[in-house]
mmCIF file of C-alpha atoms and ligand atoms in Angstrom:
data_model
loop_
_atom_site.group_PDB
_atom_site.id
_atom_site.type_symbol
_atom_site.label_atom_id
_atom_site.label_comp_id
_atom_site.label_asym_id
_atom_site.label_seq_id
_atom_site.Cartn_x
_atom_site.Cartn_y
_atom_site.Cartn_z
ATOM 1 C CA MET A 163 -39.026 -2.832 -22.834
ATOM 2 C CA ILE A 164 -37.306 0.415 -23.962
ATOM 3 C CA PRO A 165 -39.645 3.163 -22.830
ATOM 4 C CA ASP A 166 -40.736 5.819 -25.334
ATOM 5 C CA ASP A 167 -40.556 9.551 -24.610
ATOM 6 C CA LEU A 168 -43.947 9.722 -22.944
ATOM 7 C CA GLU A 169 -43.159 6.760 -20.699
ATOM 8 C CA VAL A 170 -39.887 8.429 -19.736
ATOM 9 C CA ILE A 171 -41.756 11.611 -18.711
ATOM 10 C CA ASP A 172 -44.267 9.568 -16.711
ATOM 11 C CA PHE A 173 -41.517 7.497 -15.099
ATOM 12 C CA ASN A 174 -39.617 10.626 -14.026
ATOM 13 C CA ARG A 175 -42.726 12.327 -12.663
ATOM 14 C CA ARG A 176 -43.575 9.341 -10.445
ATOM 15 C CA LEU A 177 -40.018 8.724 -9.383
ATOM 16 C CA LYS A 178 -39.459 12.341 -8.316
ATOM 17 C CA SER A 179 -42.669 12.580 -6.345
ATOM 18 C CA TRP A 180 -41.824 9.296 -4.606
ATOM 19 C CA TYR A 181 -38.362 10.647 -3.780
ATOM 20 C CA LEU A 182 -39.623 13.971 -2.439
ATOM 21 C CA GLU A 183 -41.906 12.114 -0.067
ATOM 22 C CA ASN A 184 -39.697 9.212 0.993
ATOM 23 C CA HIS A 185 -36.026 10.059 0.882
ATOM 24 C CA ARG A 186 -33.798 10.104 3.917
ATOM 25 C CA PRO A 187 -32.227 13.462 4.698
ATOM 26 C CA LEU A 188 -28.554 12.586 4.296
ATOM 27 C CA PRO A 189 -25.806 15.228 4.688
ATOM 28 C CA TRP A 190 -24.263 14.691 1.249
ATOM 29 C CA ARG A 191 -27.621 15.491 -0.274
ATOM 30 C CA GLU A 192 -27.626 18.931 1.341
ATOM 31 C CA THR A 193 -24.431 20.080 -0.387
ATOM 32 C CA LYS A 194 -23.197 20.999 -3.857
ATOM 33 C CA ASP A 195 -19.567 20.789 -2.777
ATOM 34 C CA PRO A 196 -17.993 18.256 -5.158
ATOM 35 C CA TYR A 197 -15.331 17.385 -2.563
ATOM 36 C CA LYS A 198 -17.911 16.318 0.017
ATOM 37 C CA ILE A 199 -19.980 14.530 -2.575
ATOM 38 C CA TRP A 200 -16.927 12.664 -3.753
ATOM 39 C CA LEU A 201 -16.012 11.728 -0.152
ATOM 40 C CA SER A 202 -19.490 10.384 0.439
ATOM 41 C CA GLU A 203 -19.400 8.312 -2.746
ATOM 42 C CA VAL A 204 -16.000 6.791 -1.965
ATOM 43 C CA ILE A 205 -17.157 5.932 1.550
ATOM 44 C CA LEU A 206 -20.466 4.491 0.327
ATOM 45 C CA GLN A 207 -18.915 2.127 -2.231
ATOM 46 C CA GLN A 208 -19.555 -1.377 -0.854
ATOM 47 C CA THR A 209 -20.772 0.166 2.398
ATOM 48 C CA ARG A 210 -24.292 0.650 3.728
ATOM 49 C CA VAL A 211 -25.486 4.184 4.525
ATOM 50 C CA ALA A 212 -25.865 3.431 8.264
ATOM 51 C CA GLN A 213 -22.270 2.272 8.448
ATOM 52 C CA GLY A 214 -20.856 4.977 6.186
ATOM 53 C CA LEU A 215 -22.597 7.979 7.729
ATOM 54 C CA PRO A 216 -20.414 8.314 10.870
ATOM 55 C CA TYR A 217 -17.291 7.974 8.698
ATOM 56 C CA TYR A 218 -18.551 10.722 6.392
ATOM 57 C CA GLU A 219 -19.082 12.942 9.406
ATOM 58 C CA ARG A 220 -15.626 12.201 10.835
ATOM 59 C CA PHE A 221 -13.884 12.786 7.505
ATOM 60 C CA THR A 222 -15.658 16.048 6.712
ATOM 61 C CA GLU A 223 -14.981 17.291 10.215
ATOM 62 C CA GLN A 224 -11.309 16.327 10.238
ATOM 63 C CA TYR A 225 -10.672 17.239 6.609
ATOM 64 C CA PRO A 226 -13.237 19.930 5.654
ATOM 65 C CA THR A 227 -11.593 20.674 2.286
ATOM 66 C CA VAL A 228 -9.646 18.736 -0.290
ATOM 67 C CA PHE A 229 -6.578 20.730 0.777
ATOM 68 C CA ASP A 230 -6.852 19.363 4.333
ATOM 69 C CA LEU A 231 -7.149 15.791 3.087
ATOM 70 C CA ALA A 232 -4.265 16.243 0.659
ATOM 71 C CA ALA A 233 -2.060 17.585 3.461
ATOM 72 C CA ALA A 234 -2.889 14.728 5.807
ATOM 73 C CA ASP A 235 -0.594 11.877 6.704
ATOM 74 C CA GLU A 236 -1.595 8.617 5.001
ATOM 75 C CA ARG A 237 -1.442 6.855 8.362
ATOM 76 C CA ASP A 238 -4.014 9.196 9.862
ATOM 77 C CA VAL A 239 -6.292 8.757 6.841
ATOM 78 C CA LEU A 240 -6.066 4.959 7.132
ATOM 79 C CA ARG A 241 -6.659 5.179 10.883
ATOM 80 C CA LEU A 242 -9.844 7.212 10.387
ATOM 81 C CA TRP A 243 -10.889 4.715 7.724
ATOM 82 C CA GLN A 244 -10.333 1.752 10.037
ATOM 83 C CA GLY A 245 -13.289 -0.626 10.093
ATOM 84 C CA LEU A 246 -14.606 0.250 6.624
ATOM 85 C CA GLY A 247 -12.466 -2.355 4.826
ATOM 86 C CA TYR A 248 -11.156 -2.217 1.255
ATOM 87 C CA TYR A 249 -8.290 -0.013 2.363
ATOM 88 C CA SER A 250 -7.129 0.624 -1.171
ATOM 89 C CA ARG A 251 -10.160 2.915 -1.390
ATOM 90 C CA ALA A 252 -8.695 5.087 1.371
ATOM 91 C CA ARG A 253 -5.261 5.145 -0.212
ATOM 92 C CA ASN A 254 -6.672 5.996 -3.636
ATOM 93 C CA MET A 255 -8.870 8.645 -2.058
ATOM 94 C CA HIS A 256 -5.852 10.254 -0.425
ATOM 95 C CA PHE A 257 -3.877 10.084 -3.678
ATOM 96 C CA THR A 258 -6.770 11.650 -5.599
ATOM 97 C CA ALA A 259 -7.054 14.509 -3.086
ATOM 98 C CA ARG A 260 -3.367 15.245 -3.751
ATOM 99 C CA GLN A 261 -3.963 15.011 -7.509
ATOM 100 C CA VAL A 262 -6.855 17.487 -7.305
ATOM 101 C CA VAL A 263 -4.704 19.909 -5.360
ATOM 102 C CA ALA A 264 -1.569 19.477 -7.447
ATOM 103 C CA ASP A 265 -3.081 19.396 -10.924
ATOM 104 C CA HIS A 266 -6.366 21.303 -10.515
ATOM 105 C CA ASN A 267 -5.636 23.896 -7.806
ATOM 106 C CA GLY A 268 -7.958 22.055 -5.471
ATOM 107 C CA LYS A 269 -10.969 22.387 -7.801
ATOM 108 C CA PHE A 270 -12.717 19.233 -8.924
ATOM 109 C CA PRO A 271 -13.149 19.059 -12.735
ATOM 110 C CA GLU A 272 -16.688 19.978 -13.639
ATOM 111 C CA SER A 273 -17.683 17.251 -16.082
ATOM 112 C CA SER A 274 -18.008 13.472 -15.774
ATOM 113 C CA GLU A 275 -15.578 13.005 -18.655
ATOM 114 C CA LYS A 276 -12.841 14.990 -16.906
ATOM 115 C CA LEU A 277 -13.620 13.499 -13.489
ATOM 116 C CA LEU A 278 -13.118 10.020 -14.941
ATOM 117 C CA LYS A 279 -9.443 10.832 -15.397
ATOM 118 C CA LEU A 280 -8.905 11.109 -11.633
ATOM 119 C CA LYS A 281 -7.553 8.061 -9.882
ATOM 120 C CA GLY A 282 -10.051 5.666 -8.424
ATOM 121 C CA LEU A 283 -13.040 7.334 -10.107
ATOM 122 C CA GLY A 284 -15.075 4.960 -12.199
ATOM 123 C CA GLN A 285 -18.000 5.732 -14.427
ATOM 124 C CA TYR A 286 -20.437 5.622 -11.578
ATOM 125 C CA THR A 287 -18.585 7.954 -9.225
ATOM 126 C CA ALA A 288 -17.706 10.427 -11.977
ATOM 127 C CA ALA A 289 -21.378 10.560 -12.996
ATOM 128 C CA ALA A 290 -22.561 10.890 -9.393
ATOM 129 C CA ILE A 291 -20.315 13.887 -8.736
ATOM 130 C CA ALA A 292 -21.038 15.516 -12.119
ATOM 131 C CA SER A 293 -24.791 15.234 -11.632
ATOM 132 C CA PHE A 294 -25.018 16.039 -7.905
ATOM 133 C CA ALA A 295 -22.497 18.922 -7.900
ATOM 134 C CA PHE A 296 -22.797 20.287 -11.458
ATOM 135 C CA ASP A 297 -26.229 19.099 -12.638
ATOM 136 C CA GLU A 298 -24.845 17.260 -15.648
ATOM 137 C CA ALA A 299 -27.411 14.901 -17.184
ATOM 138 C CA VAL A 300 -25.429 11.649 -16.882
ATOM 139 C CA PRO A 301 -26.866 8.538 -15.261
ATOM 140 C CA ALA A 302 -25.096 7.277 -12.148
ATOM 141 C CA ILE A 303 -25.682 3.544 -12.113
ATOM 142 C CA ASP A 304 -24.549 1.678 -9.016
ATOM 143 C CA GLY A 305 -25.692 -1.728 -7.755
ATOM 144 C CA ASN A 306 -29.002 -0.339 -6.495
ATOM 145 C CA VAL A 307 -29.750 1.340 -9.786
ATOM 146 C CA TYR A 308 -28.874 -1.755 -11.855
ATOM 147 C CA ARG A 309 -31.491 -3.642 -9.836
ATOM 148 C CA VAL A 310 -34.199 -1.014 -10.240
ATOM 149 C CA MET A 311 -33.600 -0.742 -13.986
ATOM 150 C CA ALA A 312 -33.344 -4.496 -14.578
ATOM 151 C CA ARG A 313 -36.621 -5.121 -12.803
ATOM 152 C CA ILE A 314 -38.734 -2.236 -14.014
ATOM 153 C CA PHE A 315 -37.513 -2.255 -17.623
ATOM 154 C CA GLY A 316 -36.951 -6.042 -17.820
ATOM 155 C CA ILE A 317 -33.265 -5.980 -18.736
ATOM 156 C CA GLN A 318 -32.057 -9.581 -18.669
ATOM 157 C CA SER A 319 -28.465 -9.193 -19.724
ATOM 158 C CA ASP A 320 -25.679 -9.813 -17.230
ATOM 159 C CA MET A 321 -24.991 -6.585 -15.368
ATOM 160 C CA LEU A 322 -21.407 -7.711 -14.783
ATOM 161 C CA SER A 323 -20.613 -8.230 -18.459
ATOM 162 C CA ASN A 324 -19.400 -5.427 -20.738
ATOM 163 C CA GLU A 325 -22.324 -5.810 -23.158
ATOM 164 C CA GLY A 326 -24.788 -5.847 -20.279
ATOM 165 C CA LYS A 327 -23.276 -2.712 -18.808
ATOM 166 C CA LYS A 328 -23.491 -0.924 -22.140
ATOM 167 C CA GLU A 329 -27.165 -1.753 -22.363
ATOM 168 C CA PHE A 330 -27.897 -0.421 -18.864
ATOM 169 C CA TRP A 331 -25.943 2.790 -19.443
ATOM 170 C CA ALA A 332 -27.592 3.414 -22.790
ATOM 171 C CA LEU A 333 -31.008 3.000 -21.216
ATOM 172 C CA GLY A 334 -29.911 5.194 -18.298
ATOM 173 C CA ARG A 335 -29.016 7.990 -20.722
ATOM 174 C CA LYS A 336 -32.476 7.712 -22.274
ATOM 175 C CA VAL A 337 -34.413 7.660 -19.002
ATOM 176 C CA ILE A 338 -32.550 10.318 -16.988
ATOM 177 C CA SER A 339 -34.391 13.574 -16.410
ATOM 178 C CA GLN A 340 -32.824 16.364 -18.405
ATOM 179 C CA GLU A 341 -34.417 19.011 -16.150
ATOM 180 C CA ASP A 342 -33.259 17.620 -12.828
ATOM 181 C CA PRO A 343 -30.631 14.895 -13.292
ATOM 182 C CA ALA A 344 -29.306 15.251 -9.733
ATOM 183 C CA THR A 345 -32.648 14.398 -8.186
ATOM 184 C CA TYR A 346 -33.178 11.621 -10.726
ATOM 185 C CA ASN A 347 -29.896 9.924 -9.776
ATOM 186 C CA GLN A 348 -30.464 10.326 -6.030
ATOM 187 C CA ALA A 349 -33.993 9.039 -6.475
ATOM 188 C CA MET A 350 -32.937 5.906 -8.383
ATOM 189 C CA ILE A 351 -30.319 5.114 -5.690
ATOM 190 C CA GLU A 352 -32.849 5.732 -2.927
ATOM 191 C CA PHE A 353 -35.573 3.777 -4.656
ATOM 192 C CA GLY A 354 -33.225 0.806 -4.849
ATOM 193 C CA ALA A 355 -32.214 1.206 -1.209
ATOM 194 C CA LEU A 356 -35.684 1.618 0.270
ATOM 195 C CA GLN A 357 -38.329 0.130 -2.072
ATOM 196 C CA CYS A 358 -36.816 -2.070 -4.765
ATOM 197 C CA VAL A 359 -34.673 -3.950 -2.240
ATOM 198 C CA PRO A 360 -32.671 -7.082 -3.155
ATOM 199 C CA ALA A 361 -34.691 -9.670 -1.215
ATOM 200 C CA SER A 362 -38.484 -9.800 -0.848
ATOM 201 C CA PRO A 363 -39.396 -6.293 -2.058
ATOM 202 C CA ASN A 364 -42.901 -5.239 -1.027
ATOM 203 C CA CYS A 365 -44.207 -4.782 -4.552
ATOM 204 C CA THR A 366 -47.834 -4.363 -3.556
ATOM 205 C CA VAL A 367 -47.108 -0.827 -2.390
ATOM 206 C CA CYS A 368 -44.689 0.062 -5.200
ATOM 207 C CA ILE A 369 -45.549 3.074 -7.377
ATOM 208 C CA PHE A 370 -44.323 1.207 -10.467
ATOM 209 C CA ASN A 371 -46.165 -2.048 -9.961
ATOM 210 C CA ASP A 372 -48.480 -1.360 -12.892
ATOM 211 C CA ARG A 373 -45.542 -1.108 -15.313
ATOM 212 C CA CYS A 374 -42.815 -3.234 -13.762
ATOM 213 C CA PHE A 375 -41.542 -6.128 -15.860
ATOM 214 C CA ALA A 376 -40.287 -8.147 -12.895
ATOM 215 C CA TYR A 377 -43.540 -7.768 -10.995
ATOM 216 C CA ALA A 378 -45.631 -8.714 -14.010
ATOM 217 C CA HIS A 379 -43.508 -11.840 -14.575
ATOM 218 C CA GLN A 380 -42.783 -12.547 -10.902
ATOM 219 C CA MET A 381 -39.069 -12.316 -11.634
ATOM 220 C CA GLN A 382 -37.951 -10.118 -8.750
ATOM 221 C CA GLY A 383 -35.725 -12.936 -7.517
ATOM 222 C CA GLN A 384 -34.049 -13.433 -10.933
ATOM 223 C CA LEU A 385 -33.417 -9.792 -11.787
ATOM 224 C CA PRO A 386 -30.884 -8.314 -12.107
ATOM 225 C CA VAL A 387 -28.850 -11.084 -13.710
ATOM 226 C CA LYS A 388 -25.359 -11.202 -12.190
ATOM 227 C CA ILE A 389 -23.001 -13.914 -13.361
ATOM 228 C CA LYS A 390 -20.176 -14.108 -10.883
ATOM 229 C CA LYS A 391 -16.810 -15.448 -11.918
ATOM 230 C CA LEU A 392 -15.345 -15.077 -8.515
ATOM 231 C CA THR A 393 -12.837 -17.561 -7.223
ATOM 232 C CA ILE A 394 -12.059 -17.509 -3.551
ATOM 233 C CA LYS A 395 -8.498 -18.061 -2.430
ATOM 234 C CA HIS A 396 -7.974 -19.821 0.863
ATOM 235 C CA ARG A 397 -5.052 -18.562 2.929
ATOM 236 C CA PHE A 398 -3.603 -19.597 6.271
ATOM 237 C CA LEU A 399 -1.926 -16.931 8.314
ATOM 238 C CA ASN A 400 0.054 -17.455 11.514
ATOM 239 C CA TYR A 401 0.849 -14.387 13.535
ATOM 240 C CA PHE A 402 3.419 -13.988 16.289
ATOM 241 C CA ILE A 403 2.639 -11.035 18.513
ATOM 242 C CA ILE A 404 6.111 -10.202 19.846
ATOM 243 C CA LYS A 405 5.590 -8.426 23.148
ATOM 244 C CA GLN A 406 8.035 -6.837 25.577
ATOM 245 C CA GLY A 407 6.512 -5.026 28.540
ATOM 246 C CA ASP A 408 3.496 -3.221 27.140
ATOM 247 C CA ARG A 409 5.126 -2.860 23.714
ATOM 248 C CA LEU A 410 4.248 -4.867 20.596
ATOM 249 C CA ALA A 411 6.437 -5.390 17.539
ATOM 250 C CA MET A 412 4.569 -4.275 14.426
ATOM 251 C CA HIS A 413 5.341 -3.223 10.894
ATOM 252 C CA GLU A 414 3.616 -1.621 7.999
ATOM 253 C CA ARG A 415 2.454 -4.009 5.268
ATOM 254 C CA ARG A 416 3.910 -3.257 1.860
ATOM 255 C CA GLY A 417 3.755 -4.724 -1.607
ATOM 256 C CA ARG A 418 0.817 -5.973 -3.615
ATOM 257 C CA ASP A 419 -1.194 -7.835 -1.040
ATOM 258 C CA ILE A 420 -4.164 -7.296 1.260
ATOM 259 C CA TRP A 421 -3.995 -4.654 3.988
ATOM 260 C CA LYS A 422 -1.284 -2.586 2.310
ATOM 261 C CA GLY A 423 -0.392 0.385 4.496
ATOM 262 C CA LEU A 424 -1.869 -1.190 7.643
ATOM 263 C CA TYR A 425 0.201 -2.503 10.537
ATOM 264 C CA ASP A 426 0.460 -6.156 11.541
ATOM 265 C CA PHE A 427 2.746 -8.570 13.379
ATOM 266 C CA GLN A 428 5.389 -11.118 12.442
ATOM 267 C CA LEU A 429 3.611 -13.318 9.935
ATOM 268 C CA ILE A 430 4.251 -16.772 8.585
ATOM 269 C CA GLU A 431 1.918 -17.932 5.890
ATOM 270 C CA SER A 432 1.411 -21.689 5.534
ATOM 271 C CA LYS A 433 -0.318 -24.152 3.207
ATOM 272 C CA SER A 434 -2.690 -25.293 5.905
ATOM 273 C CA ILE A 435 -3.537 -24.125 9.354
ATOM 274 C CA ALA A 436 -0.627 -24.915 11.691
ATOM 275 C CA ALA A 437 -1.501 -26.440 15.048
ATOM 276 C CA THR A 438 1.880 -25.761 16.584
ATOM 277 C CA PRO A 439 4.572 -23.171 15.727
ATOM 278 C CA ASP A 440 7.189 -25.800 14.893
ATOM 279 C CA GLN A 441 5.105 -26.857 11.913
ATOM 280 C CA LEU A 442 5.934 -23.490 10.448
ATOM 281 C CA THR A 443 9.173 -22.696 8.729
ATOM 282 C CA ASN A 444 10.800 -19.325 8.911
ATOM 283 C CA PRO A 445 14.497 -19.246 8.193
ATOM 284 C CA ASP A 446 14.990 -15.633 9.362
ATOM 285 C CA PRO A 447 17.737 -15.977 12.031
ATOM 286 C CA ILE A 448 16.605 -12.812 13.789
ATOM 287 C CA PHE A 449 13.113 -14.207 14.175
ATOM 288 C CA GLN A 450 14.530 -17.558 15.331
ATOM 289 C CA ASN A 451 16.500 -15.664 17.966
ATOM 290 C CA VAL A 452 13.410 -13.838 19.174
ATOM 291 C CA LEU A 453 11.574 -17.160 19.252
ATOM 292 C CA GLN A 454 14.274 -18.723 21.392
ATOM 293 C CA ASN A 455 14.325 -15.845 23.810
ATOM 294 C CA GLY A 456 10.591 -15.565 24.154
ATOM 295 C CA ARG A 457 7.757 -17.398 25.854
ATOM 296 C CA LEU A 458 5.028 -18.641 23.534
ATOM 297 C CA THR A 459 1.369 -18.715 24.424
ATOM 298 C CA GLU A 460 -1.244 -19.684 21.972
ATOM 299 C CA VAL A 461 -4.415 -17.741 21.381
ATOM 300 C CA PRO A 462 -6.784 -20.715 21.411
ATOM 301 C CA LYS A 463 -9.150 -19.573 18.684
ATOM 302 C CA VAL A 464 -8.661 -19.869 14.918
ATOM 303 C CA TYR A 465 -10.161 -16.758 13.339
ATOM 304 C CA THR A 466 -11.901 -16.950 10.007
ATOM 305 C CA HIS A 467 -11.914 -13.661 8.156
ATOM 306 C CA ILE A 468 -13.660 -13.248 4.829
ATOM 307 C CA LEU A 469 -12.531 -10.699 2.250
ATOM 308 C CA THR A 470 -13.984 -10.226 -1.222
ATOM 309 C CA HIS A 471 -11.690 -12.740 -2.938
ATOM 310 C CA GLN A 472 -10.074 -14.441 -0.023
ATOM 311 C CA ARG A 473 -10.942 -16.569 2.964
ATOM 312 C CA LEU A 474 -8.376 -16.225 5.724
ATOM 313 C CA GLN A 475 -7.884 -18.623 8.558
ATOM 314 C CA VAL A 476 -5.721 -16.958 11.119
ATOM 315 C CA ARG A 477 -3.918 -18.155 14.213
ATOM 316 C CA PHE A 478 -2.143 -15.988 16.767
ATOM 317 C CA TRP A 479 0.585 -16.675 19.265
ATOM 318 C CA TRP A 480 1.856 -14.291 21.880
ATOM 319 C CA LEU A 481 5.648 -14.278 21.980
ATOM 320 C CA GLU A 482 6.586 -12.571 25.203
ATOM 321 C CA ILE A 483 10.170 -11.335 25.634
ATOM 322 C CA PRO A 484 11.053 -11.154 29.311
ATOM 323 C CA GLY A 485 12.901 -8.173 30.814
ATOM 324 C CA ALA A 486 13.500 -4.836 29.164
ATOM 325 C CA GLU A 487 16.761 -5.540 27.391
ATOM 326 C CA ARG A 488 17.035 -4.390 23.805
ATOM 327 C CA ILE A 489 16.440 -7.212 21.359
ATOM 328 C CA ASP A 490 16.891 -7.245 17.599
ATOM 329 C CA LEU A 491 13.612 -7.475 15.732
ATOM 330 C CA PRO A 492 13.012 -8.893 12.268
ATOM 331 C CA GLN A 493 13.573 -6.425 9.408
ATOM 332 C CA GLY A 494 11.095 -3.553 9.289
ATOM 333 C CA MET A 495 9.644 -4.238 12.714
ATOM 334 C CA ALA A 496 9.629 -1.812 15.584
ATOM 335 C CA PHE A 497 8.184 -1.792 19.072
ATOM 336 C CA TYR A 498 5.122 0.408 19.687
ATOM 337 C CA ASN A 499 3.726 1.114 23.148
ATOM 338 C CA HIS A 500 0.119 0.736 24.101
ATOM 339 C CA GLU A 501 -0.948 4.254 23.074
ATOM 340 C CA GLU A 502 0.859 3.940 19.760
ATOM 341 C CA VAL A 503 -0.680 0.542 18.992
ATOM 342 C CA GLU A 504 -4.076 2.017 19.728
ATOM 343 C CA VAL A 505 -3.722 4.697 17.022
ATOM 344 C CA LEU A 506 -1.866 2.735 14.320
ATOM 345 C CA PRO A 507 -4.054 1.765 11.365
ATOM 346 C CA LYS A 508 -4.641 -1.982 11.668
ATOM 347 C CA PRO A 509 -6.710 -4.618 9.920
ATOM 348 C CA ILE A 510 -9.971 -4.899 11.841
ATOM 349 C CA LEU A 511 -9.155 -8.557 12.612
ATOM 350 C CA ILE A 512 -6.032 -7.520 14.501
ATOM 351 C CA ASP A 513 -7.909 -4.814 16.385
ATOM 352 C CA THR A 514 -10.502 -7.445 17.352
ATOM 353 C CA VAL A 515 -7.919 -9.938 18.570
ATOM 354 C CA LEU A 516 -6.123 -7.296 20.657
ATOM 355 C CA ARG A 517 -9.409 -6.333 22.223
ATOM 356 C CA GLU A 518 -10.499 -9.897 22.856
ATOM 357 C CA GLU A 519 -7.109 -10.612 24.390
ATOM 358 C CA GLY A 520 -7.490 -7.648 26.735
ATOM 359 C CA TYR A 521 -4.558 -5.660 25.286
ATOM 360 C CA LEU A 522 -6.665 -2.801 23.913
HETATM 361 N N1 ADE B 191 -24.913 5.002 -2.017
HETATM 362 C C1 ADE B 191 -24.036 5.497 -2.923
HETATM 363 N N2 ADE B 191 -24.287 6.783 -3.155
HETATM 364 C C2 ADE B 191 -25.313 7.121 -2.380
HETATM 365 C C3 ADE B 191 -26.056 8.318 -2.173
HETATM 366 N N3 ADE B 191 -25.720 9.414 -2.827
HETATM 367 N N4 ADE B 191 -27.077 8.277 -1.329
HETATM 368 C C4 ADE B 191 -27.409 7.148 -0.684
HETATM 369 N N5 ADE B 191 -26.762 5.982 -0.816
HETATM 370 C C5 ADE B 191 -25.736 5.980 -1.676
#
């Protein structure tokens, strides 16, 4: 179903007129500033527009230029990101801002090829910035666009495989409008978001229903083909919220694990969910001492928290230290008062528990 040149012209004409009539006015579509376009694309990865929009507004207000973002404290960036998930995106974004300032005098490279060399920028994001900001004729193929292409042009290869991807990108390079690649890319994304939606698209009103492979073969539910090789890891986390007065003991998570850079509590991971704290082993004498000096109260609920590759079951105990006497805390931990806890970047689960427990 590779379209010939005339079909490409016809496809582009229809797509553009659909876009001009139907698109949502979104702030990143009103700018040619590569920094703001890049911000929007990082925020919108794995995030719906409705959820991402307020974050885009907050980030562009707080950090109006790449210099502002580069100069920011990582903690503040993570705090502003809180709730969007996939925190490595925020850390990479911050790193990239510094890279753009340090290596490019704060100017984003002006081609998709050079943009690809920046940290955290994949083929899609590099193409999106190059086309939206610099009008380069490169297709920007994200999840929405894979779906639109697979259905209309009948591409049945696995969009997650390398060969499949090559096929989509080759077709994208053929179909993209050379005159107005920016509008073409926005239109494909928007068409996938509004018309060619994942479940139950309303094909009777679709402008392409006379030439759509999926509609002709009633294969909207089968296309695009996505073969997932995802294995989900089950983890059991047991948190002790050490509390003295209004202060909580927290520390920054480090190392190669989830929630890096965010703050959490004393954690013991176990092989299954522990019903009582004495089923958990933690040889740290400092923690044992805190445990002996504190009063334990269980948070009755077991929280289930789903991440992309992990399913967490999480239990919390309050561990209240009476009085105001100084007590040694486990390595890396420090006490933070109520106002400090409020502004520290935290996994959303921890924020939720502190709110449900009436602390925040
Ligand atoms: N999702 C990713 N990029 C987008 C864009 N530019 N407009 C709308 N949704 C998007």
